[in-house]
Amino acid sequence: MGQSFRRLLAISVAFLTACTPVPQEPVTPTRAIGMTDSTMPAMRSFSGQRVTTPTRSNREIAKDFMDLSFRMESGRPVARLTRFVQPISVRVTGDVPASLPHDLRGLLARLRNEAGIDIFLTGAPRAAITIQAIPRAVLNDAVPRAACFVVPRVSNWEEFKRARRTPQVDWTTLERRDRAAVFVPSDVAPQEIRDCLHEELAQALGPLNDLYRLPDSTFNDDNIHAVLTSFDMLILRAYYDPALANGMTRGEVAARLSGILARLNPAGQTSPARPQNDTTRDWIENIELALSAGPSPARRRNAAFEAISLAGAMNWQGPRDGFAHYAFGRLNVGYDPQIALTSFQRAMQVYGRSAETRLHAAHVAVQLAAFALSAGDAGTVIALADQSIPVARQHENAALMATLMMFKAEALELQGRDAEAQALRMDSFGWARYGFGSDANVRARMREIRALTPEQGL
């Protein structure tokens, strides 16, 4: 393997998606960045603005709502609709990071304004939903591989440990929702904590399932979307609509849902409905195998390739097809770089067909930028970054945005535009501190990207 592709392997591992937590450790430097702790810019964060995604047909959204609400991720059926009675109180406890209260307040404001849910933060000792921040090692010791999770009928970590593997924490046994606990890591990057808040609070309130077919939602295990989208808010608004009630069956909800969506999303009444089919268990199992850490690299590559084949056989043209190519590319960077590049190009082609998958394309742009920078193609790197940075900003993904800014800074430097490069690099650091956490991690990411440039060959 050429040395440039060894560097590509490092960048592929470091900057894939939110699926892979950023390691909290420094990396041996390849070149001084010239930035001390005193000159590192302050961490930047987002305001929690509305994240708007294109409106799809209400017929499509109705099917999504039913599949999200009446099935678990495992495929187990959910017999009845359950939700909290409003107003809904939320409390925070544990080793609370400094960034969490700000991000939580922004999320609760969005839930009130966009989903119409009467939800509020309380300092009382008990609440409907408790968010507890605990060290990642403690969390993973109890639930390996889980970045964060939500549990019904408990209010703290000790209650959860006592109730584990009992019907008490089985969502399918609920008649209504009275208590739930969201457990998030306390010692990871601020963005990862925020992402956990969005995904787990949404599931505490509403649907429990994730669907790989969704292009515009956090209710999707591909982890492309980091914060709740306008689609997610529409689903939650419908979930808490007065026309629905605790204990309703699938048929009872279906009978009311078309009228609810017509009222809440009138634009979706005229949008054309596209054919949809369920994601097969074979495809899901192959994707899960491809993304898992335990199996051999060959097994993981084979699983990703099988997912591509299954997507082709089902004629999927969207997030599932693109994600299978993306996963296959990731797994081939250190094995066959040309296959990896071809896979990323194919994923970009698939994602580029629709405005619904612009954020997906921005993730792929990181991988293509790594190849282009390694080849000294500064123009392509800049074009990829300019196309993708606004998308990352719109979707409030600081880690993705900072990474793309760092790539563009290196490309500008290759073109001799040193002042522009330094200004952009400085701007990227503020976002990187939110996206990656510690200053050591920020510097490590910058070094990894710099190591891709031809003059940094080892």
Coordinates of C-alpha atoms in Angstrom, one line a residue:
M1 CA 0.0 0.0 0.0
G2 CA 1.3 3.5 -0.9
Q3 CA 2.1 5.8 2.0
S4 CA -0.5 8.4 0.7
F5 CA -3.2 5.7 1.2
R6 CA -2.0 5.0 4.7
R7 CA -2.8 8.6 5.4
L8 CA -6.1 8.2 3.7
L9 CA -6.9 5.3 6.0
A10 CA -6.3 7.5 9.1
I11 CA -8.6 10.2 7.8
S12 CA -11.3 7.7 6.9
V13 CA -11.3 6.4 10.4
A14 CA -11.3 9.8 12.0
F15 CA -13.9 11.6 10.0
L16 CA -16.7 9.2 9.0
T17 CA -20.0 10.1 10.7
A18 CA -21.5 10.5 14.1
C19 CA -21.6 6.6 14.3
T20 CA -17.9 6.7 15.4
P21 CA -17.1 8.7 18.5
V22 CA -14.0 10.8 18.4
P23 CA -11.3 9.2 20.4
Q24 CA -10.4 11.4 23.4
E25 CA -6.6 11.2 23.1
P26 CA -3.8 13.0 21.3
V27 CA -2.0 11.9 18.2
T28 CA 1.8 12.2 17.6
P29 CA 2.2 15.4 15.6
T30 CA 3.6 15.5 12.1
R31 CA 4.1 19.2 11.9
A32 CA 3.6 22.0 14.4
I33 CA 0.3 23.8 14.0
G34 CA 1.5 27.0 15.6
M35 CA -1.4 27.3 18.0
T36 CA -1.1 27.5 21.8
D37 CA -3.9 27.1 24.3
S38 CA -3.9 30.9 24.9
T39 CA -4.5 31.6 21.1
M40 CA -7.0 28.8 20.4
P41 CA -10.3 30.5 19.6
A42 CA -13.3 30.1 21.9
M43 CA -15.6 27.1 21.3
R44 CA -18.5 28.0 19.0
S45 CA -21.9 26.5 19.1
F46 CA -25.2 26.7 17.3
S47 CA -28.4 28.6 18.3
G48 CA -30.7 25.7 17.9
Q49 CA -32.5 27.0 14.8
R50 CA -35.1 25.2 12.8
V51 CA -33.6 22.6 10.6
T52 CA -35.8 22.5 7.5
T53 CA -35.9 19.5 5.2
P54 CA -38.0 19.2 2.0
T55 CA -41.7 18.4 2.4
R56 CA -42.6 14.9 1.2
S57 CA -46.0 13.5 0.3
N58 CA -48.3 13.0 3.2
R59 CA -49.0 9.5 2.0
E60 CA -45.3 8.7 2.4
I61 CA -45.2 10.4 5.8
A62 CA -48.3 8.5 7.0
K63 CA -46.5 5.2 6.2
D64 CA -43.4 6.4 7.9
F65 CA -45.4 7.5 11.0
M66 CA -47.1 4.1 11.3
D67 CA -43.9 2.1 10.8
L68 CA -42.0 4.3 13.3
S69 CA -44.8 4.2 15.9
F70 CA -46.0 0.6 15.8
R71 CA -42.7 -1.4 15.5
M72 CA -39.5 -1.6 17.5
E73 CA -36.1 -1.5 15.9
S74 CA -35.9 -5.3 16.3
G75 CA -39.1 -5.7 14.3
R76 CA -41.3 -6.5 17.3
P77 CA -44.7 -5.0 17.0
V78 CA -46.0 -2.3 19.3
A79 CA -49.7 -2.9 20.1
R80 CA -50.7 0.6 21.1
L81 CA -49.8 4.2 20.9
T82 CA -48.3 5.6 24.2
R83 CA -47.2 9.1 25.0
F84 CA -46.8 11.4 28.0
V85 CA -49.7 13.5 29.3
Q86 CA -48.8 17.2 28.9
P87 CA -47.3 19.3 30.3
I88 CA -44.1 17.3 30.3
S89 CA -41.3 18.1 32.9
V90 CA -37.6 17.4 32.2
R91 CA -34.9 17.5 34.8
V92 CA -31.1 17.1 34.5
T93 CA -28.8 15.3 36.9
G94 CA -25.4 13.6 37.2
D95 CA -22.0 14.9 36.0
V96 CA -23.6 17.7 33.8
P97 CA -21.2 19.1 31.2
A98 CA -21.1 22.9 30.7
S99 CA -22.5 22.6 27.2
L100 CA -25.6 20.5 28.1
P101 CA -27.9 23.1 29.6
H102 CA -27.6 25.5 26.7
D103 CA -28.2 22.7 24.1
L104 CA -31.1 21.3 26.0
R105 CA -32.8 24.6 26.4
G106 CA -32.5 25.1 22.6
L107 CA -34.0 21.7 22.0
L108 CA -36.9 22.2 24.4
A109 CA -37.7 25.5 22.7
R110 CA -37.8 23.8 19.3
L111 CA -40.1 21.1 20.6
R112 CA -42.5 23.7 22.0
N113 CA -42.4 25.9 18.9
E114 CA -42.2 23.3 16.1
A115 CA -43.8 20.2 17.6
G116 CA -46.3 22.0 19.8
I117 CA -45.4 19.9 22.8
D118 CA -45.8 21.5 26.2
I119 CA -42.4 20.6 27.7
F120 CA -40.3 22.4 30.2
L121 CA -37.2 22.2 32.3
T122 CA -37.6 21.8 36.1
G123 CA -35.4 21.9 39.1
A124 CA -37.8 19.6 41.0
P125 CA -36.4 16.3 42.4
R126 CA -38.7 14.3 40.1
A127 CA -39.8 14.8 36.6
A128 CA -41.5 12.9 33.7
I129 CA -38.2 12.7 31.9
T130 CA -34.8 12.6 33.7
I131 CA -31.6 13.2 31.7
Q132 CA -28.7 11.8 33.6
A133 CA -25.1 12.4 32.5
I134 CA -22.6 9.7 33.4
P135 CA -19.1 8.8 32.4
R136 CA -18.9 6.9 29.1
A137 CA -17.0 4.0 30.6
V138 CA -19.8 3.5 33.2
L139 CA -22.4 3.6 30.5
N140 CA -20.6 1.3 28.2
D141 CA -19.9 -1.2 31.0
A142 CA -23.6 -1.7 31.4
V143 CA -24.6 -1.4 27.7
P144 CA -21.6 -2.0 25.4
R145 CA -21.6 -0.1 22.1
A146 CA -24.4 2.3 23.1
A147 CA -23.5 6.0 22.9
C148 CA -26.7 6.8 24.8
F149 CA -30.1 5.4 25.3
V150 CA -33.6 5.9 26.9
V151 CA -35.4 3.6 29.2
P152 CA -39.1 3.7 30.4
R153 CA -40.4 3.5 34.0
V154 CA -37.2 4.5 35.7
S155 CA -35.8 7.9 36.8
N156 CA -32.1 7.2 37.5
W157 CA -29.1 4.9 36.8
E158 CA -29.6 2.9 39.9
E159 CA -33.2 2.1 39.1
F160 CA -32.2 1.1 35.6
K161 CA -29.5 -1.3 36.8
R162 CA -32.1 -3.0 39.1
A163 CA -34.7 -3.2 36.4
R164 CA -32.5 -4.4 33.5
R165 CA -33.7 -7.4 31.6
T166 CA -37.2 -7.2 33.3
P167 CA -40.6 -6.3 31.8
Q168 CA -40.4 -3.0 33.7
V169 CA -38.2 -1.5 31.0
D170 CA -39.9 -3.2 28.0
W171 CA -41.5 -0.4 25.9
T172 CA -44.1 -2.8 24.4
T173 CA -45.7 -3.4 27.8
L174 CA -46.6 0.3 28.3
E175 CA -50.2 1.5 28.4
R176 CA -49.0 5.2 28.7
R177 CA -45.8 7.0 29.5
D178 CA -45.3 8.3 33.0
R179 CA -41.5 8.2 33.5
A180 CA -38.4 7.8 31.4
A181 CA -34.7 8.2 31.8
V182 CA -32.3 9.4 29.1
F183 CA -28.6 8.4 29.8
V184 CA -26.0 10.4 28.0
P185 CA -22.2 10.4 28.3
S186 CA -20.7 13.2 30.4
D187 CA -17.2 13.2 29.1
V188 CA -17.4 13.3 25.3
A189 CA -17.4 16.2 22.8
P190 CA -20.3 18.7 23.2
Q191 CA -21.7 17.8 19.8
E192 CA -22.0 14.1 20.7
I193 CA -23.9 15.0 23.9
R194 CA -26.2 17.3 22.0
D195 CA -26.8 14.6 19.3
C196 CA -27.8 12.2 22.1
L197 CA -30.2 14.7 23.6
H198 CA -32.0 15.1 20.3
E199 CA -32.3 11.5 19.4
E200 CA -33.1 10.1 22.8
L201 CA -35.5 12.8 23.9
A202 CA -37.4 12.4 20.7
Q203 CA -37.7 8.6 21.3
A204 CA -38.6 9.2 24.9
L205 CA -41.5 11.4 23.7
G206 CA -42.6 9.6 20.5
P207 CA -41.7 6.8 18.1
L208 CA -39.3 4.1 19.2
N209 CA -38.3 2.7 15.8
D210 CA -35.6 3.8 13.3
L211 CA -36.0 3.4 9.5
Y212 CA -33.1 3.2 7.1
R213 CA -35.2 4.4 4.3
L214 CA -35.8 7.9 5.7
P215 CA -33.7 10.6 4.0
D216 CA -34.6 13.5 6.3
S217 CA -34.7 12.2 9.9
T218 CA -32.8 11.4 13.0
F219 CA -35.1 8.3 13.2
N220 CA -32.6 6.5 11.0
D221 CA -29.7 4.3 12.2
D222 CA -27.3 5.8 9.6
N223 CA -26.7 8.7 12.0
I224 CA -26.4 11.2 9.1
H225 CA -28.7 13.7 10.7
A226 CA -27.4 15.0 14.1
V227 CA -30.3 17.2 15.2
L228 CA -34.1 16.9 14.8
T229 CA -35.3 17.9 11.4
S230 CA -38.6 19.5 10.3
F231 CA -39.8 16.0 9.4
D232 CA -39.0 14.8 12.9
M233 CA -40.9 17.7 14.4
L234 CA -43.9 17.0 12.1
I235 CA -43.9 13.4 13.3
L236 CA -43.8 14.5 17.0
R237 CA -46.5 17.1 16.4
A238 CA -48.7 14.4 14.9
Y239 CA -47.9 12.1 17.7
Y240 CA -49.2 14.6 20.3
D241 CA -52.2 15.7 18.2
P242 CA -55.4 16.0 20.2
A243 CA -57.1 13.6 17.7
L244 CA -54.9 10.8 19.0
A245 CA -54.8 9.3 22.5
N246 CA -53.0 6.8 24.7
G247 CA -53.9 3.2 24.1
M248 CA -55.0 3.6 20.5
T249 CA -54.4 0.6 18.2
R250 CA -52.7 0.8 14.8
G251 CA -56.0 0.8 13.1
E252 CA -57.5 3.5 15.2
V253 CA -54.4 5.8 14.6
A254 CA -54.4 5.0 10.8
A255 CA -58.1 6.0 10.6
R256 CA -57.2 9.5 11.9
L257 CA -53.7 10.1 10.6
S258 CA -54.5 11.3 7.0
G259 CA -56.7 14.1 8.4
I260 CA -54.1 15.0 11.0
L261 CA -51.3 15.3 8.3
A262 CA -53.6 17.3 6.0
R263 CA -54.1 19.8 8.7
L264 CA -50.5 20.0 9.9
N265 CA -48.7 19.7 6.6
P266 CA -50.9 21.0 3.8
A267 CA -48.0 21.2 1.3
G268 CA -47.7 17.4 1.6
Q269 CA -51.2 17.0 0.2
T270 CA -50.1 17.9 -3.3
S271 CA -46.6 16.3 -3.3
P272 CA -46.5 13.1 -5.4
A273 CA -46.2 9.9 -3.5
R274 CA -43.2 7.7 -4.4
P275 CA -43.2 3.9 -4.1
Q276 CA -41.8 2.7 -0.8
N277 CA -40.9 -0.7 0.4
D278 CA -39.7 -2.0 3.8
T279 CA -36.0 -2.5 4.5
T280 CA -35.3 -6.2 4.6
R281 CA -33.8 -7.8 7.7
D282 CA -31.1 -9.2 5.4
W283 CA -30.0 -5.7 4.4
I284 CA -30.1 -4.4 8.0
E285 CA -28.1 -7.3 9.3
N286 CA -25.5 -6.9 6.6
I287 CA -25.1 -3.2 7.3
E288 CA -24.9 -3.8 11.1
L289 CA -22.2 -6.4 10.5
A290 CA -20.3 -4.0 8.2
L291 CA -20.3 -1.2 10.8
S292 CA -19.5 -3.4 13.8
A293 CA -16.0 -3.6 15.3
G294 CA -15.8 -7.4 16.1
P295 CA -15.8 -9.3 12.8
S296 CA -12.8 -9.6 10.6
P297 CA -12.3 -6.8 7.9
A298 CA -13.0 -9.3 5.2
R299 CA -16.4 -10.3 6.7
R300 CA -17.3 -6.6 7.1
R301 CA -16.4 -5.8 3.5
N302 CA -18.4 -8.8 2.3
A303 CA -21.3 -7.7 4.3
A304 CA -21.2 -4.2 2.9
F305 CA -21.0 -5.6 -0.6
E306 CA -24.0 -7.8 0.0
A307 CA -25.9 -4.8 1.2
I308 CA -25.1 -3.1 -2.1
S309 CA -26.3 -6.1 -4.0
L310 CA -29.5 -6.3 -2.0
A311 CA -30.2 -2.6 -2.5
G312 CA -29.7 -3.1 -6.2
A313 CA -32.0 -6.1 -6.3
M314 CA -34.7 -4.1 -4.5
N315 CA -34.1 -1.1 -6.9
W316 CA -33.6 1.3 -4.0
Q317 CA -32.5 4.7 -5.3
G318 CA -31.8 6.8 -2.2
P319 CA -30.5 6.7 1.3
R320 CA -30.1 2.9 1.6
D321 CA -28.4 2.5 -1.7
G322 CA -26.1 5.4 -1.0
F323 CA -25.3 4.3 2.5
A324 CA -24.3 0.8 1.4
H325 CA -21.8 2.3 -1.1
Y326 CA -20.6 4.7 1.5
A327 CA -20.0 1.9 4.0
F328 CA -18.3 -0.2 1.4
G329 CA -16.0 2.7 0.5
R330 CA -15.0 3.2 4.2
L331 CA -14.1 -0.4 4.6
N332 CA -11.9 -0.5 1.5
V333 CA -9.8 2.6 2.1
G334 CA -7.0 0.6 3.7
Y335 CA -7.5 -2.5 1.6
D336 CA -8.2 -1.4 -2.0
P337 CA -8.1 2.4 -2.3
Q338 CA -9.3 2.4 -5.9
I339 CA -12.4 0.4 -4.9
A340 CA -12.9 2.8 -2.0
L341 CA -12.7 5.9 -4.3
T342 CA -15.1 4.3 -6.8
S343 CA -17.6 3.5 -4.0
F344 CA -17.5 7.0 -2.6
Q345 CA -18.0 8.4 -6.1
R346 CA -21.0 6.1 -6.5
A347 CA -22.4 7.2 -3.1
M348 CA -22.0 10.8 -4.1
Q349 CA -23.8 10.1 -7.4
V350 CA -26.8 8.5 -5.5
Y351 CA -27.0 11.2 -2.8
G352 CA -26.6 14.0 -5.4
R353 CA -29.9 13.1 -7.0
S354 CA -32.1 14.7 -4.4
A355 CA -32.2 17.7 -2.1
E356 CA -33.3 15.3 0.7
T357 CA -29.8 13.8 0.8
R358 CA -27.6 16.9 0.6
L359 CA -26.3 16.2 4.1
H360 CA -25.4 12.7 3.2
A361 CA -23.5 14.0 0.2
A362 CA -21.6 16.4 2.5
H363 CA -20.4 13.4 4.6
V364 CA -19.1 11.7 1.4
A365 CA -17.4 14.9 0.4
V366 CA -15.0 14.5 3.3
Q367 CA -13.8 11.2 1.9
L368 CA -13.5 12.5 -1.7
A369 CA -11.6 15.6 -0.4
A370 CA -9.1 13.3 1.3
F371 CA -8.4 11.5 -2.0
A372 CA -8.2 14.9 -3.8
L373 CA -5.9 16.5 -1.2
S374 CA -3.6 13.5 -1.2
A375 CA -3.3 13.8 -5.0
G376 CA -2.5 17.5 -4.7
D377 CA -5.8 18.5 -6.4
A378 CA -6.5 21.7 -4.5
G379 CA -9.2 22.8 -6.9
T380 CA -11.4 19.8 -6.3
V381 CA -10.9 20.0 -2.5
I382 CA -12.1 23.6 -2.5
A383 CA -15.1 22.9 -4.7
L384 CA -16.2 20.0 -2.5
A385 CA -15.8 22.1 0.6
D386 CA -17.6 25.1 -0.8
Q387 CA -20.5 22.9 -1.8
S388 CA -20.7 21.1 1.5
I389 CA -19.8 23.6 4.3
P390 CA -23.2 25.5 4.0
V391 CA -25.0 22.2 4.2
A392 CA -23.1 21.2 7.4
R393 CA -23.8 24.6 8.9
Q394 CA -27.5 24.4 8.1
H395 CA -27.8 21.0 9.8
E396 CA -25.7 22.2 12.7
N397 CA -22.9 19.6 12.4
A398 CA -19.9 21.3 13.7
A399 CA -17.5 18.3 13.4
L400 CA -18.4 17.9 9.7
M401 CA -18.2 21.6 9.0
A402 CA -14.8 22.1 10.8
T403 CA -13.4 19.1 9.0
L404 CA -14.4 20.5 5.6
M405 CA -13.0 23.9 6.6
M406 CA -9.7 22.3 7.5
F407 CA -9.5 20.5 4.2
K408 CA -10.2 23.8 2.4
A409 CA -7.5 25.5 4.4
E410 CA -4.9 23.0 3.3
A411 CA -6.0 23.3 -0.3
L412 CA -5.7 27.1 -0.2
E413 CA -2.2 26.7 1.2
L414 CA -1.3 24.4 -1.7
Q415 CA -2.4 27.3 -4.0
G416 CA -0.2 29.7 -2.2
R417 CA -3.1 31.6 -0.5
D418 CA -1.5 31.4 2.9
A419 CA -3.4 34.3 4.6
E420 CA -6.8 32.9 3.5
A421 CA -5.8 29.5 4.7
Q422 CA -4.8 30.7 8.1
A423 CA -7.9 32.7 8.6
L424 CA -10.1 29.8 7.6
R425 CA -8.1 27.4 9.8
M426 CA -8.5 29.7 12.8
D427 CA -12.3 29.8 12.2
S428 CA -12.5 26.1 11.9
F429 CA -10.9 25.6 15.4
G430 CA -13.8 27.3 17.2
W431 CA -16.3 24.8 15.6
A432 CA -13.9 21.9 16.0
R433 CA -13.8 22.4 19.8
Y434 CA -17.6 21.9 19.9
G435 CA -17.4 19.0 17.4
F436 CA -14.4 17.1 18.7
G437 CA -14.1 18.1 22.3
S438 CA -10.6 18.6 23.8
D439 CA -8.0 20.9 22.2
A440 CA -5.8 17.9 21.8
N441 CA -8.4 16.3 19.6
V442 CA -8.7 19.5 17.6
R443 CA -5.0 19.6 16.9
A444 CA -4.9 15.8 16.2
R445 CA -7.6 16.2 13.5
M446 CA -5.7 19.1 11.9
R447 CA -2.5 17.1 11.9
E448 CA -4.2 14.2 10.2
I449 CA -5.5 16.4 7.4
R450 CA -2.2 18.1 7.0
A451 CA -0.5 14.8 6.7
L452 CA -2.5 14.1 3.5
T453 CA -0.9 16.9 1.6
P454 CA 1.8 15.8 -0.9
E455 CA 4.6 17.7 0.8
Q456 CA 3.8 15.9 4.1
G457 CA 4.7 12.5 2.6
L458 CA 6.5 10.4 5.2

